[in-house]
PDB file of N, CA and C in Angstrom:
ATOM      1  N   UNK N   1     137.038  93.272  97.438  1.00 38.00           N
ATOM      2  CA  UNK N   1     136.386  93.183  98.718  1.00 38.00           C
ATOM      3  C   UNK N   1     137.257  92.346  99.649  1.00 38.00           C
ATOM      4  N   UNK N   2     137.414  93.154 100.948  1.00 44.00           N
ATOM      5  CA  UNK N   2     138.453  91.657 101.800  1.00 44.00           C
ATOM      6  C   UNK N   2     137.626  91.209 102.783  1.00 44.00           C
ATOM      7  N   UNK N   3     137.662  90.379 102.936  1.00 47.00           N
ATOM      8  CA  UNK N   3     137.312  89.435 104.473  1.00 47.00           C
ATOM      9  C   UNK N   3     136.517  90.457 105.301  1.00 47.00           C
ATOM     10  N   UNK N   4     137.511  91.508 105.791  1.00 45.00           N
ATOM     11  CA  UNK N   4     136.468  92.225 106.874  1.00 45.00           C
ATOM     12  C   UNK N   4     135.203  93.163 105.767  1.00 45.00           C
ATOM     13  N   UNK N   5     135.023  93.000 104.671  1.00 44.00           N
ATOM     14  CA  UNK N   5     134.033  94.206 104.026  1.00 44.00           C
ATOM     15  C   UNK N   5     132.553  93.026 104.110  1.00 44.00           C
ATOM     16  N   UNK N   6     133.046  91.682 104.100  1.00 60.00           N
ATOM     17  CA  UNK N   6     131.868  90.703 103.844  1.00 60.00           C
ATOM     18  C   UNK N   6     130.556  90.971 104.785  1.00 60.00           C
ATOM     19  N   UNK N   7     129.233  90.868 104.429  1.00 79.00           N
ATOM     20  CA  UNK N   7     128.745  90.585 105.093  1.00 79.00           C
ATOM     21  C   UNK N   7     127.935  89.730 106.147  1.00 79.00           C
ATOM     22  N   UNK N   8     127.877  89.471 107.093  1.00 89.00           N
ATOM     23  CA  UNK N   8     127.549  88.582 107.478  1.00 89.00           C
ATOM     24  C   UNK N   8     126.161  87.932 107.254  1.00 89.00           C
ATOM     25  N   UNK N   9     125.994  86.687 107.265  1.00 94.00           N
ATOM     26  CA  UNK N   9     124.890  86.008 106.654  1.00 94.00           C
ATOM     27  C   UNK N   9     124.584  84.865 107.458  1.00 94.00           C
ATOM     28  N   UNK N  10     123.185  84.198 107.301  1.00 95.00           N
ATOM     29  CA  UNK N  10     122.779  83.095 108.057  1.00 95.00           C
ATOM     30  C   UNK N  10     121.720  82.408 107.616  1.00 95.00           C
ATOM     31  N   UNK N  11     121.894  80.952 108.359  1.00 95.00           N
ATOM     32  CA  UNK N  11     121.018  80.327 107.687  1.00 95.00           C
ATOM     33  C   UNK N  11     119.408  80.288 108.594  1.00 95.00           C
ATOM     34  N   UNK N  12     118.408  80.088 108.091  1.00 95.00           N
ATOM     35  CA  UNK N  12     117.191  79.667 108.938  1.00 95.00           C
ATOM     36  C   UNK N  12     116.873  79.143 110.370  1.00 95.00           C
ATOM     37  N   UNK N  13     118.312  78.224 110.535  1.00 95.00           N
ATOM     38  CA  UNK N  13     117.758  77.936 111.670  1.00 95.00           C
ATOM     39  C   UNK N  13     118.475  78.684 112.975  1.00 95.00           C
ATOM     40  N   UNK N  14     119.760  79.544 112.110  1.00 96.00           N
ATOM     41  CA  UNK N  14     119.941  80.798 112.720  1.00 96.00           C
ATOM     42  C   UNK N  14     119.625  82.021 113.487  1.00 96.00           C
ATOM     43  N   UNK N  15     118.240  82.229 112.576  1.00 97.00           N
ATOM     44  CA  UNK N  15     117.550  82.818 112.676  1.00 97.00           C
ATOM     45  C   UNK N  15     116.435  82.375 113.266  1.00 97.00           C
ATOM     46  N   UNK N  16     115.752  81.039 113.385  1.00 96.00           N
ATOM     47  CA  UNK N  16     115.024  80.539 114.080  1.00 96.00           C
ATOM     48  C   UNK N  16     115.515  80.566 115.749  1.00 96.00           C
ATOM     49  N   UNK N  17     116.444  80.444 115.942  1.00 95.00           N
ATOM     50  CA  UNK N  17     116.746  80.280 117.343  1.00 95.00           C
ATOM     51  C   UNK N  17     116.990  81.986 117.846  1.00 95.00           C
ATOM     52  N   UNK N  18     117.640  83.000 116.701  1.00 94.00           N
ATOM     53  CA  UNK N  18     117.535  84.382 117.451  1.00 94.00           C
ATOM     54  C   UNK N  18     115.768  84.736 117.393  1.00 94.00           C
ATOM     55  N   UNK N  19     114.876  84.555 116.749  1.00 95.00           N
ATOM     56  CA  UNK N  19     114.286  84.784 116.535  1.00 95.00           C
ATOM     57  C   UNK N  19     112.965  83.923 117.941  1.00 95.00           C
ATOM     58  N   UNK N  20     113.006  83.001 117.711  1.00 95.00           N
ATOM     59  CA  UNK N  20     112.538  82.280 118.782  1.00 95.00           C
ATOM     60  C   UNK N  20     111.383  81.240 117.872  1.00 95.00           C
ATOM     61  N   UNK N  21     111.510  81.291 116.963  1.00 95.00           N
ATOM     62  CA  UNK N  21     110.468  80.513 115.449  1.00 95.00           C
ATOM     63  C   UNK N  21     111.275  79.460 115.209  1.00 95.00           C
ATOM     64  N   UNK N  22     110.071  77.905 114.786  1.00 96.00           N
ATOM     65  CA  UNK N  22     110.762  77.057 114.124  1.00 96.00           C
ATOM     66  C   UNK N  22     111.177  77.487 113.134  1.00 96.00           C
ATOM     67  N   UNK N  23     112.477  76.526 112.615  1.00 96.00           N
ATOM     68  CA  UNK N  23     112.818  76.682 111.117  1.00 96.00           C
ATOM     69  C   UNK N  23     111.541  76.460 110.487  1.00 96.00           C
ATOM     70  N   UNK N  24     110.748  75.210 110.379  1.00 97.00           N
ATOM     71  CA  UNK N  24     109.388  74.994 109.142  1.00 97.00           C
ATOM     72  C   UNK N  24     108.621  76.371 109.126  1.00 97.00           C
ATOM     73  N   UNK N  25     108.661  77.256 110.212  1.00 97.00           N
ATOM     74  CA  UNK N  25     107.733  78.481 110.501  1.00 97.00           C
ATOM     75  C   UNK N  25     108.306  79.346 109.384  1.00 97.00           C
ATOM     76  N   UNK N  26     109.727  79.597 109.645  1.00 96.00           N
ATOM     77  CA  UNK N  26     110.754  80.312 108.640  1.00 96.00           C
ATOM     78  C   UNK N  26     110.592  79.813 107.273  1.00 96.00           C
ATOM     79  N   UNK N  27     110.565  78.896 107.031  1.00 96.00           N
ATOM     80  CA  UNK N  27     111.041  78.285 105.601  1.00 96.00           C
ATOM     81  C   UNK N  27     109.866  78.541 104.842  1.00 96.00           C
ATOM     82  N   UNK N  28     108.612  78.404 105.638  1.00 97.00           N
ATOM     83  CA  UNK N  28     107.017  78.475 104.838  1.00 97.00           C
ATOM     84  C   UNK N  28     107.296  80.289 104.541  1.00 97.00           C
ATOM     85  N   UNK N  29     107.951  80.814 105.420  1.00 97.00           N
ATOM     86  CA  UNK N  29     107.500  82.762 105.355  1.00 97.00           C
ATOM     87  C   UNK N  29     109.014  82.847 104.458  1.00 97.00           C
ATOM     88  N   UNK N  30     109.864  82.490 104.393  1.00 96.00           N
ATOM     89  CA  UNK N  30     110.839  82.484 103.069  1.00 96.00           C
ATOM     90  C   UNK N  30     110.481  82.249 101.780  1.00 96.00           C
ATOM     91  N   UNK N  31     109.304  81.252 101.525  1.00 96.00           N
ATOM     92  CA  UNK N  31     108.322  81.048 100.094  1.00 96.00           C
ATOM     93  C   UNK N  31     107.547  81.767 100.286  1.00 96.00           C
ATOM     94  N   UNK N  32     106.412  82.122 100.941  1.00 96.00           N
ATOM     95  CA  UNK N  32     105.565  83.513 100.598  1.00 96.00           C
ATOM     96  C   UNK N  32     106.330  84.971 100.969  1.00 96.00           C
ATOM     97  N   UNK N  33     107.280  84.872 101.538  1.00 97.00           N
ATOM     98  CA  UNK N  33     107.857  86.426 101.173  1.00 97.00           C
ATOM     99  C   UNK N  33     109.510  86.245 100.624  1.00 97.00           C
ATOM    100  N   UNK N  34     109.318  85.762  99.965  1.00 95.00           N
ATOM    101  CA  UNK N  34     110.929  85.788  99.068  1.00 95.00           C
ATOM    102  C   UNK N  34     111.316  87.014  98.149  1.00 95.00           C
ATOM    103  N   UNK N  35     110.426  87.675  97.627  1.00 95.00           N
ATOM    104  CA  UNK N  35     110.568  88.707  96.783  1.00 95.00           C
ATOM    105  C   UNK N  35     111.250  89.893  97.606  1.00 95.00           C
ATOM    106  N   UNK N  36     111.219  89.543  98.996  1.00 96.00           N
ATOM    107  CA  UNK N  36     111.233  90.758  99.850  1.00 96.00           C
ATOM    108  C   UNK N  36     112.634  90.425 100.887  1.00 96.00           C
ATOM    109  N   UNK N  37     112.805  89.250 100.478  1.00 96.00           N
ATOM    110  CA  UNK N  37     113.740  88.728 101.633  1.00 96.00           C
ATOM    111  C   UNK N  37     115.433  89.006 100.849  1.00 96.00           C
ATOM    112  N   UNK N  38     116.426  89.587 100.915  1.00 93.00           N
ATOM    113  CA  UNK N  38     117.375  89.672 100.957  1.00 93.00           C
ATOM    114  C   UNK N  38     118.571  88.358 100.964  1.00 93.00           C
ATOM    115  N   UNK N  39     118.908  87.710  99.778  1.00 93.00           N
ATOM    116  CA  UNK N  39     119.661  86.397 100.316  1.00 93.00           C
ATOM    117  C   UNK N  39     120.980  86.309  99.037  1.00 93.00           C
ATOM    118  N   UNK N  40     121.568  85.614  99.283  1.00 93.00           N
ATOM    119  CA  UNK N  40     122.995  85.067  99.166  1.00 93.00           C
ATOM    120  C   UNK N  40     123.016  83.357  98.916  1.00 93.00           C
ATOM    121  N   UNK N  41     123.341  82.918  98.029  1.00 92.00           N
ATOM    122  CA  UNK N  41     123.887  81.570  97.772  1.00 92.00           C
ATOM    123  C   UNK N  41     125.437  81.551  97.242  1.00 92.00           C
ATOM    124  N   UNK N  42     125.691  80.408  98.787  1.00 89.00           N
ATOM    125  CA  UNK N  42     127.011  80.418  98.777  1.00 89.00           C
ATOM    126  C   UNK N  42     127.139  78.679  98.395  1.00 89.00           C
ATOM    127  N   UNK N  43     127.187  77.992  97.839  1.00 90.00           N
ATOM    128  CA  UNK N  43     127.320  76.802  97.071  1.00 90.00           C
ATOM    129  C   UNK N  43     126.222  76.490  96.583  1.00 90.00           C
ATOM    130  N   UNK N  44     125.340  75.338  97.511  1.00 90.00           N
ATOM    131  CA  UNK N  44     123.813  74.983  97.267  1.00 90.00           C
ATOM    132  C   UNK N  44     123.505  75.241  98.893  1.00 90.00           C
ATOM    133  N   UNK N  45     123.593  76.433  99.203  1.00 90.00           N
ATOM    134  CA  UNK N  45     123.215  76.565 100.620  1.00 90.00           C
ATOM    135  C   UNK N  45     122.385  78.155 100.209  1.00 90.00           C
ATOM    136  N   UNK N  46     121.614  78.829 100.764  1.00 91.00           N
ATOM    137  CA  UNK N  46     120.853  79.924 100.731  1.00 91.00           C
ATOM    138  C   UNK N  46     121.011  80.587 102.296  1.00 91.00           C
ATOM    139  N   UNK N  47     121.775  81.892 101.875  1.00 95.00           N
ATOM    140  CA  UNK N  47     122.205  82.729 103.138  1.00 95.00           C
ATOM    141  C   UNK N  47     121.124  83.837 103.107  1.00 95.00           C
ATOM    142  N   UNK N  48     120.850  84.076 104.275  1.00 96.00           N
ATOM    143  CA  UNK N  48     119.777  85.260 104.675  1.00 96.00           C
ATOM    144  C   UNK N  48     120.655  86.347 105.458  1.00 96.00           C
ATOM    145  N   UNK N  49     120.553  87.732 105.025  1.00 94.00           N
ATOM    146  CA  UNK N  49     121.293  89.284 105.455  1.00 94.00           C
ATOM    147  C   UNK N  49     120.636  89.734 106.801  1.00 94.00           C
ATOM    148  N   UNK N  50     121.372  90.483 106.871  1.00 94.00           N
ATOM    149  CA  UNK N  50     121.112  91.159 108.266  1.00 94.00           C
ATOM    150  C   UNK N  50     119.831  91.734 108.443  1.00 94.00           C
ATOM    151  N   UNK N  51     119.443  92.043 106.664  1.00 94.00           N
ATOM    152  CA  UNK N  51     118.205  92.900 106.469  1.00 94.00           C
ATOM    153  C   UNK N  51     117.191  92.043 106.314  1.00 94.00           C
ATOM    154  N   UNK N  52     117.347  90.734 106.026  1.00 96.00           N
ATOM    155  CA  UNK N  52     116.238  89.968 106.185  1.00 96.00           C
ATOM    156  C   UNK N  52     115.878  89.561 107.627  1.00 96.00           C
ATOM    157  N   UNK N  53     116.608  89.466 108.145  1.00 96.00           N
ATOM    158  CA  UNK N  53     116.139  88.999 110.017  1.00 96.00           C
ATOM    159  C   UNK N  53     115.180  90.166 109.849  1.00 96.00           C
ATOM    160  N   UNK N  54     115.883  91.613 109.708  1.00 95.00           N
ATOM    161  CA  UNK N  54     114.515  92.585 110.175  1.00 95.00           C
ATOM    162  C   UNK N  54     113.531  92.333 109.774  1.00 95.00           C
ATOM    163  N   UNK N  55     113.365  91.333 108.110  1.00 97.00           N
ATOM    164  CA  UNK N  55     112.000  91.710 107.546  1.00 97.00           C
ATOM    165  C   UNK N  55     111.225  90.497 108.029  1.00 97.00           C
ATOM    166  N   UNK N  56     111.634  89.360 108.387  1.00 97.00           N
ATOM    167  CA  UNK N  56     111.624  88.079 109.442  1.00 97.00           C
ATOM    168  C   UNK N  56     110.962  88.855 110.481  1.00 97.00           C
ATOM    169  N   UNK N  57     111.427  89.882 111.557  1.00 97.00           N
ATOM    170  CA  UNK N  57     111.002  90.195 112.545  1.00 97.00           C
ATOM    171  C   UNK N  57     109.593  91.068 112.180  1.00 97.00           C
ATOM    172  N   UNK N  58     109.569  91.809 111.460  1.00 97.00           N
ATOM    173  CA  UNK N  58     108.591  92.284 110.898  1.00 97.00           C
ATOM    174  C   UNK N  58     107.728  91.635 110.751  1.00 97.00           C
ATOM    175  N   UNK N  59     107.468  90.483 109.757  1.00 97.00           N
ATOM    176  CA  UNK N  59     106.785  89.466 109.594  1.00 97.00           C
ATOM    177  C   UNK N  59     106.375  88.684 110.514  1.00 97.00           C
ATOM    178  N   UNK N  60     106.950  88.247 112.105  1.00 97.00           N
ATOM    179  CA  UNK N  60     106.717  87.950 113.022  1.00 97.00           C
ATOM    180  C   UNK N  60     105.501  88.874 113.608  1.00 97.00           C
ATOM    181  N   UNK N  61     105.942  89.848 113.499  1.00 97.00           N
ATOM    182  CA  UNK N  61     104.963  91.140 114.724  1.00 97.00           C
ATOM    183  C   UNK N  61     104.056  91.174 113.860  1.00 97.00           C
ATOM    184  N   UNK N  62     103.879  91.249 112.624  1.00 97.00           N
ATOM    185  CA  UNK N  62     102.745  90.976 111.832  1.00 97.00           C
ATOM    186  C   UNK N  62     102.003  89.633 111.861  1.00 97.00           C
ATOM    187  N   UNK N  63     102.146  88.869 111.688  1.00 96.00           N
ATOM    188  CA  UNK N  63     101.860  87.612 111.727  1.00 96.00           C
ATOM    189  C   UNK N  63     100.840  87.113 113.759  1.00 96.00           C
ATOM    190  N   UNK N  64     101.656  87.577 114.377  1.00 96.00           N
ATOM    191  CA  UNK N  64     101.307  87.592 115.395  1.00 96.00           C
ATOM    192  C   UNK N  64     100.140  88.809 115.388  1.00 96.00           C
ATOM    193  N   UNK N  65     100.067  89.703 115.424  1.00 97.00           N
ATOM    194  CA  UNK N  65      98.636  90.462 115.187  1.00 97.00           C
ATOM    195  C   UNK N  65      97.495  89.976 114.407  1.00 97.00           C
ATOM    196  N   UNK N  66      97.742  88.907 113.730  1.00 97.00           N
ATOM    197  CA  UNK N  66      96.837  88.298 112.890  1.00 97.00           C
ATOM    198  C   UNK N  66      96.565  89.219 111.392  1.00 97.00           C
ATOM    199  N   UNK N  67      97.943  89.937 111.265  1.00 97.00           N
ATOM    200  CA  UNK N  67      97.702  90.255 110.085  1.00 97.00           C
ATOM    201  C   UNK N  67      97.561  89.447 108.571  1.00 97.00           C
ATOM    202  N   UNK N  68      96.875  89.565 107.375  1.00 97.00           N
ATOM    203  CA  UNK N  68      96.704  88.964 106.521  1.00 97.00           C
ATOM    204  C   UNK N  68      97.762  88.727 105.850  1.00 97.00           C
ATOM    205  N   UNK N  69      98.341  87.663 105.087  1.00 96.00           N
ATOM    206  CA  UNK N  69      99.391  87.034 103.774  1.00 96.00           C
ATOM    207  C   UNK N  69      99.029  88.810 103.004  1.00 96.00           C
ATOM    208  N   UNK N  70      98.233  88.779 102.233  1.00 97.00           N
ATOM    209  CA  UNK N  70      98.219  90.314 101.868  1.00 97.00           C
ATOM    210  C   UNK N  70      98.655  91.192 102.550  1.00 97.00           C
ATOM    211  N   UNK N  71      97.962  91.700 103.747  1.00 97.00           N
ATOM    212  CA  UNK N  71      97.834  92.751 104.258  1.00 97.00           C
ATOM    213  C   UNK N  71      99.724  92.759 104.380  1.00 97.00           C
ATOM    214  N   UNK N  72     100.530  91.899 104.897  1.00 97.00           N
ATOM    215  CA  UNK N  72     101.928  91.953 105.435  1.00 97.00           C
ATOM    216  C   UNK N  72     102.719  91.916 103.646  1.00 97.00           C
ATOM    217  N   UNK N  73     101.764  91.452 102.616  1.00 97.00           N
ATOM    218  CA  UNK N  73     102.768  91.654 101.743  1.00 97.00           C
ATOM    219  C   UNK N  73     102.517  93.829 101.368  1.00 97.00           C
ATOM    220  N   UNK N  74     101.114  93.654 101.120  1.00 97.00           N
ATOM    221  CA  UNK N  74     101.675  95.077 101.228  1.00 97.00           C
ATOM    222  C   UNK N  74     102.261  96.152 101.781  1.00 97.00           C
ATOM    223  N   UNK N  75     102.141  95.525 103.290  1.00 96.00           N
ATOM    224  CA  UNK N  75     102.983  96.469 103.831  1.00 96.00           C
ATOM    225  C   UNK N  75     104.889  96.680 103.534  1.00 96.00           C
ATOM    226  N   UNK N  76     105.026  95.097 103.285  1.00 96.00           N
ATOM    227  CA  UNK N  76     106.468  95.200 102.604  1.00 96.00           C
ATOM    228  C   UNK N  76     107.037  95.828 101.332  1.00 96.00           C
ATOM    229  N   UNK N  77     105.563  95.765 100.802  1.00 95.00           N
ATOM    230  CA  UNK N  77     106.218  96.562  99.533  1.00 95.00           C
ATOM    231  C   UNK N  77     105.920  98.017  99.602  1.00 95.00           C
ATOM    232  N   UNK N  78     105.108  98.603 100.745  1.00 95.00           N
ATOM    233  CA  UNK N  78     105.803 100.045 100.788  1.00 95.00           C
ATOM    234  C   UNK N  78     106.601 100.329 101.206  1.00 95.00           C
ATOM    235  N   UNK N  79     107.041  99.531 102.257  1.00 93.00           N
ATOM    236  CA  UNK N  79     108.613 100.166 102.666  1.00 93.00           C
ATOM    237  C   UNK N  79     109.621  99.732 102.189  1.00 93.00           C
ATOM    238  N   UNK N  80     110.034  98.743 101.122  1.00 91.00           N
ATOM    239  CA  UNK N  80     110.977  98.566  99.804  1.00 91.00           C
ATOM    240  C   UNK N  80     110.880  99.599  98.756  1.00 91.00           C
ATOM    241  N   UNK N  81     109.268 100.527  98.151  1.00 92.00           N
ATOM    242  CA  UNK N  81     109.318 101.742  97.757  1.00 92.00           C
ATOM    243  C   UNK N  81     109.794 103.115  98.661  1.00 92.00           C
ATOM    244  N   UNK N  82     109.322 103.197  99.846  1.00 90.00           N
ATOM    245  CA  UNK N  82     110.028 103.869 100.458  1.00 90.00           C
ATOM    246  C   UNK N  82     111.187 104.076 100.447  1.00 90.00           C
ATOM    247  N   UNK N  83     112.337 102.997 100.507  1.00 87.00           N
ATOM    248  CA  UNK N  83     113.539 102.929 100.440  1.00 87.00           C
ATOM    249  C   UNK N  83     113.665 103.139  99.121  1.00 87.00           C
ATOM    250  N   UNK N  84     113.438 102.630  98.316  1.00 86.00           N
ATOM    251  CA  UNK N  84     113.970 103.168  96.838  1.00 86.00           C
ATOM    252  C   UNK N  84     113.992 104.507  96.955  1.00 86.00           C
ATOM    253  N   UNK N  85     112.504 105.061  97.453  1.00 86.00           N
ATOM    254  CA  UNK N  85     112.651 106.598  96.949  1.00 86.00           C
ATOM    255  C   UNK N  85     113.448 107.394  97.608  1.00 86.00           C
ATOM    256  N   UNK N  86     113.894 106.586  98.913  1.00 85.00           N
ATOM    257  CA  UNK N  86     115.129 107.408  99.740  1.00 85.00           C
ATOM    258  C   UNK N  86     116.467 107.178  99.239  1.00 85.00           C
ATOM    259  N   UNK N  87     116.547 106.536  98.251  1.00 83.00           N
ATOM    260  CA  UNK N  87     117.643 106.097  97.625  1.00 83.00           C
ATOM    261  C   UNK N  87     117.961 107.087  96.396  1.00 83.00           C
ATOM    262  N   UNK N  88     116.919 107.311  95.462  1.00 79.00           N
ATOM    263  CA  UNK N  88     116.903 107.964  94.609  1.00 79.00           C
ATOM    264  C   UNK N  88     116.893 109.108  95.116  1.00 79.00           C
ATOM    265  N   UNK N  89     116.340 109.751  96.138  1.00 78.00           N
ATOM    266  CA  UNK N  89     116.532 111.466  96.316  1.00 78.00           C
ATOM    267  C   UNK N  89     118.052 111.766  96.409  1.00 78.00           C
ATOM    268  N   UNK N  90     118.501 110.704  96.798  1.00 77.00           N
ATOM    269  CA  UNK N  90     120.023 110.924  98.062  1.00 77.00           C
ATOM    270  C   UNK N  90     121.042 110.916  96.540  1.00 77.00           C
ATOM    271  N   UNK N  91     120.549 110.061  95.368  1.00 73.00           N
ATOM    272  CA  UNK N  91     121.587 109.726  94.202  1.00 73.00           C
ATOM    273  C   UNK N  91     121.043 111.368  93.253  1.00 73.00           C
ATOM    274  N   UNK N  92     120.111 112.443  93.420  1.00 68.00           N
ATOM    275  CA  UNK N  92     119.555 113.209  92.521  1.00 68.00           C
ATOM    276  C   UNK N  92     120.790 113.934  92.990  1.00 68.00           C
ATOM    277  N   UNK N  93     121.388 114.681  91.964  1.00 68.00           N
ATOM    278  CA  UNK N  93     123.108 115.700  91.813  1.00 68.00           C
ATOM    279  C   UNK N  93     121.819 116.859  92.409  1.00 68.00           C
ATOM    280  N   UNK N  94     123.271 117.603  93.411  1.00 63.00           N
ATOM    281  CA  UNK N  94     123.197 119.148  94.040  1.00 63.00           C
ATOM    282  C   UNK N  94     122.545 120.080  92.658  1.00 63.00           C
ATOM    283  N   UNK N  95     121.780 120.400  93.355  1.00 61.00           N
ATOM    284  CA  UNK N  95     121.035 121.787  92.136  1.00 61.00           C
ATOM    285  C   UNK N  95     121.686 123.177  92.012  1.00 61.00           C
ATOM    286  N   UNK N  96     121.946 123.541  90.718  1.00 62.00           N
ATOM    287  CA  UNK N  96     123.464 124.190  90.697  1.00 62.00           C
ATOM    288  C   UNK N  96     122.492 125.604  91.303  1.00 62.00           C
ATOM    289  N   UNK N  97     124.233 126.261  91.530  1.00 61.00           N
ATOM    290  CA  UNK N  97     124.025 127.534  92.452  1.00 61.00           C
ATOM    291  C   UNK N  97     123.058 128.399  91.145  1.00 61.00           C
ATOM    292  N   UNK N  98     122.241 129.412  92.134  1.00 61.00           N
ATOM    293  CA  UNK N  98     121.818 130.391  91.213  1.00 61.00           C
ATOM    294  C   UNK N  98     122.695 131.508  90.655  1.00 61.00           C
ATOM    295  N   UNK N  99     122.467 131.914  89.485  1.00 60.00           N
ATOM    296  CA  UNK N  99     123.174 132.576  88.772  1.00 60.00           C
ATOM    297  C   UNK N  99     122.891 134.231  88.690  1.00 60.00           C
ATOM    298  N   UNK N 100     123.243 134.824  89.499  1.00 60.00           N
ATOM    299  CA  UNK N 100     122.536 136.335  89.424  1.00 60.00           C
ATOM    300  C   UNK N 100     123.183 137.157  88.130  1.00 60.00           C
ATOM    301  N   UNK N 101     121.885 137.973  87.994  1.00 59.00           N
ATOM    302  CA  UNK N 101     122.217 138.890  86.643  1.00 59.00           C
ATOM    303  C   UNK N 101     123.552 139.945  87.812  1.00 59.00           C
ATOM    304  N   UNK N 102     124.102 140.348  86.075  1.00 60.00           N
ATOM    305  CA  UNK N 102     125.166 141.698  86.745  1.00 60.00           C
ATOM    306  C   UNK N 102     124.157 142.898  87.097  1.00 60.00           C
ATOM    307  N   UNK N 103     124.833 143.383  88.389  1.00 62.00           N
ATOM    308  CA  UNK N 103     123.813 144.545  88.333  1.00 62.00           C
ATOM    309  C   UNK N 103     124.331 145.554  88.017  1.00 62.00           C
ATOM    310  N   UNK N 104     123.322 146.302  87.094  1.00 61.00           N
ATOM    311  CA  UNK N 104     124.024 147.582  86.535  1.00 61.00           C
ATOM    312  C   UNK N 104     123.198 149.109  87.500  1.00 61.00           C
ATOM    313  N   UNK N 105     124.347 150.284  87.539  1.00 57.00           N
ATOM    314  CA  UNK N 105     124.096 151.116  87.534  1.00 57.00           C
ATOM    315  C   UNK N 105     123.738 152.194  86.835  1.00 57.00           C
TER     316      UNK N 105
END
């Protein structure tokens, strides 16, 4: 992997300031949704992906509707199955050509 393949990563309060959330706001929704959050430890530091801001933002627009600790975890875990299953269709091998009988006269 070189330098330019890395991805970029960030910390909380990174994301607190794109985001417009304290860090303590972040750090409490990093322990109840960690299973879901996407991260990287690079010494004793904990990096958050590009894909976690989305699920951060997600969690925001949820959170702000007054959705439930439940209600926002399940919604995360259908669209982590979702993605699996879009993952797995895309990895299922081409279905071989059909094989026609010879035709006789």
């Amino acid at each position: 992997m070189t330098a330019g393949d890395k991805k970029r990563t960030y910390k909380l309060t990174e994301i607190a300031g794109k985001l417009g959330i304290t860090r303590s706001t972040l750090a409490d929704w990093s322990n109840q949704f960690r299973e879901f959050l996407p991260t990287i430890t690079i010494g004793d530091s904990l990096r958050y992906t590009e894909e976690a801001i989305e699920i951060f933002e997600i969690i925001s627009k949820m959170k702000h509707s007054h959705k439930s600790l439940s209600h926002i975890k399940d919604h995360l875990k259908d669209m982590r199955n979702k993605e699996l299953a879009a993952v797995k269709e895309e990895e299922k091998p081409a279905a071989p050509p059909l094989l026609r009988a010879p035709a006789f006269s």
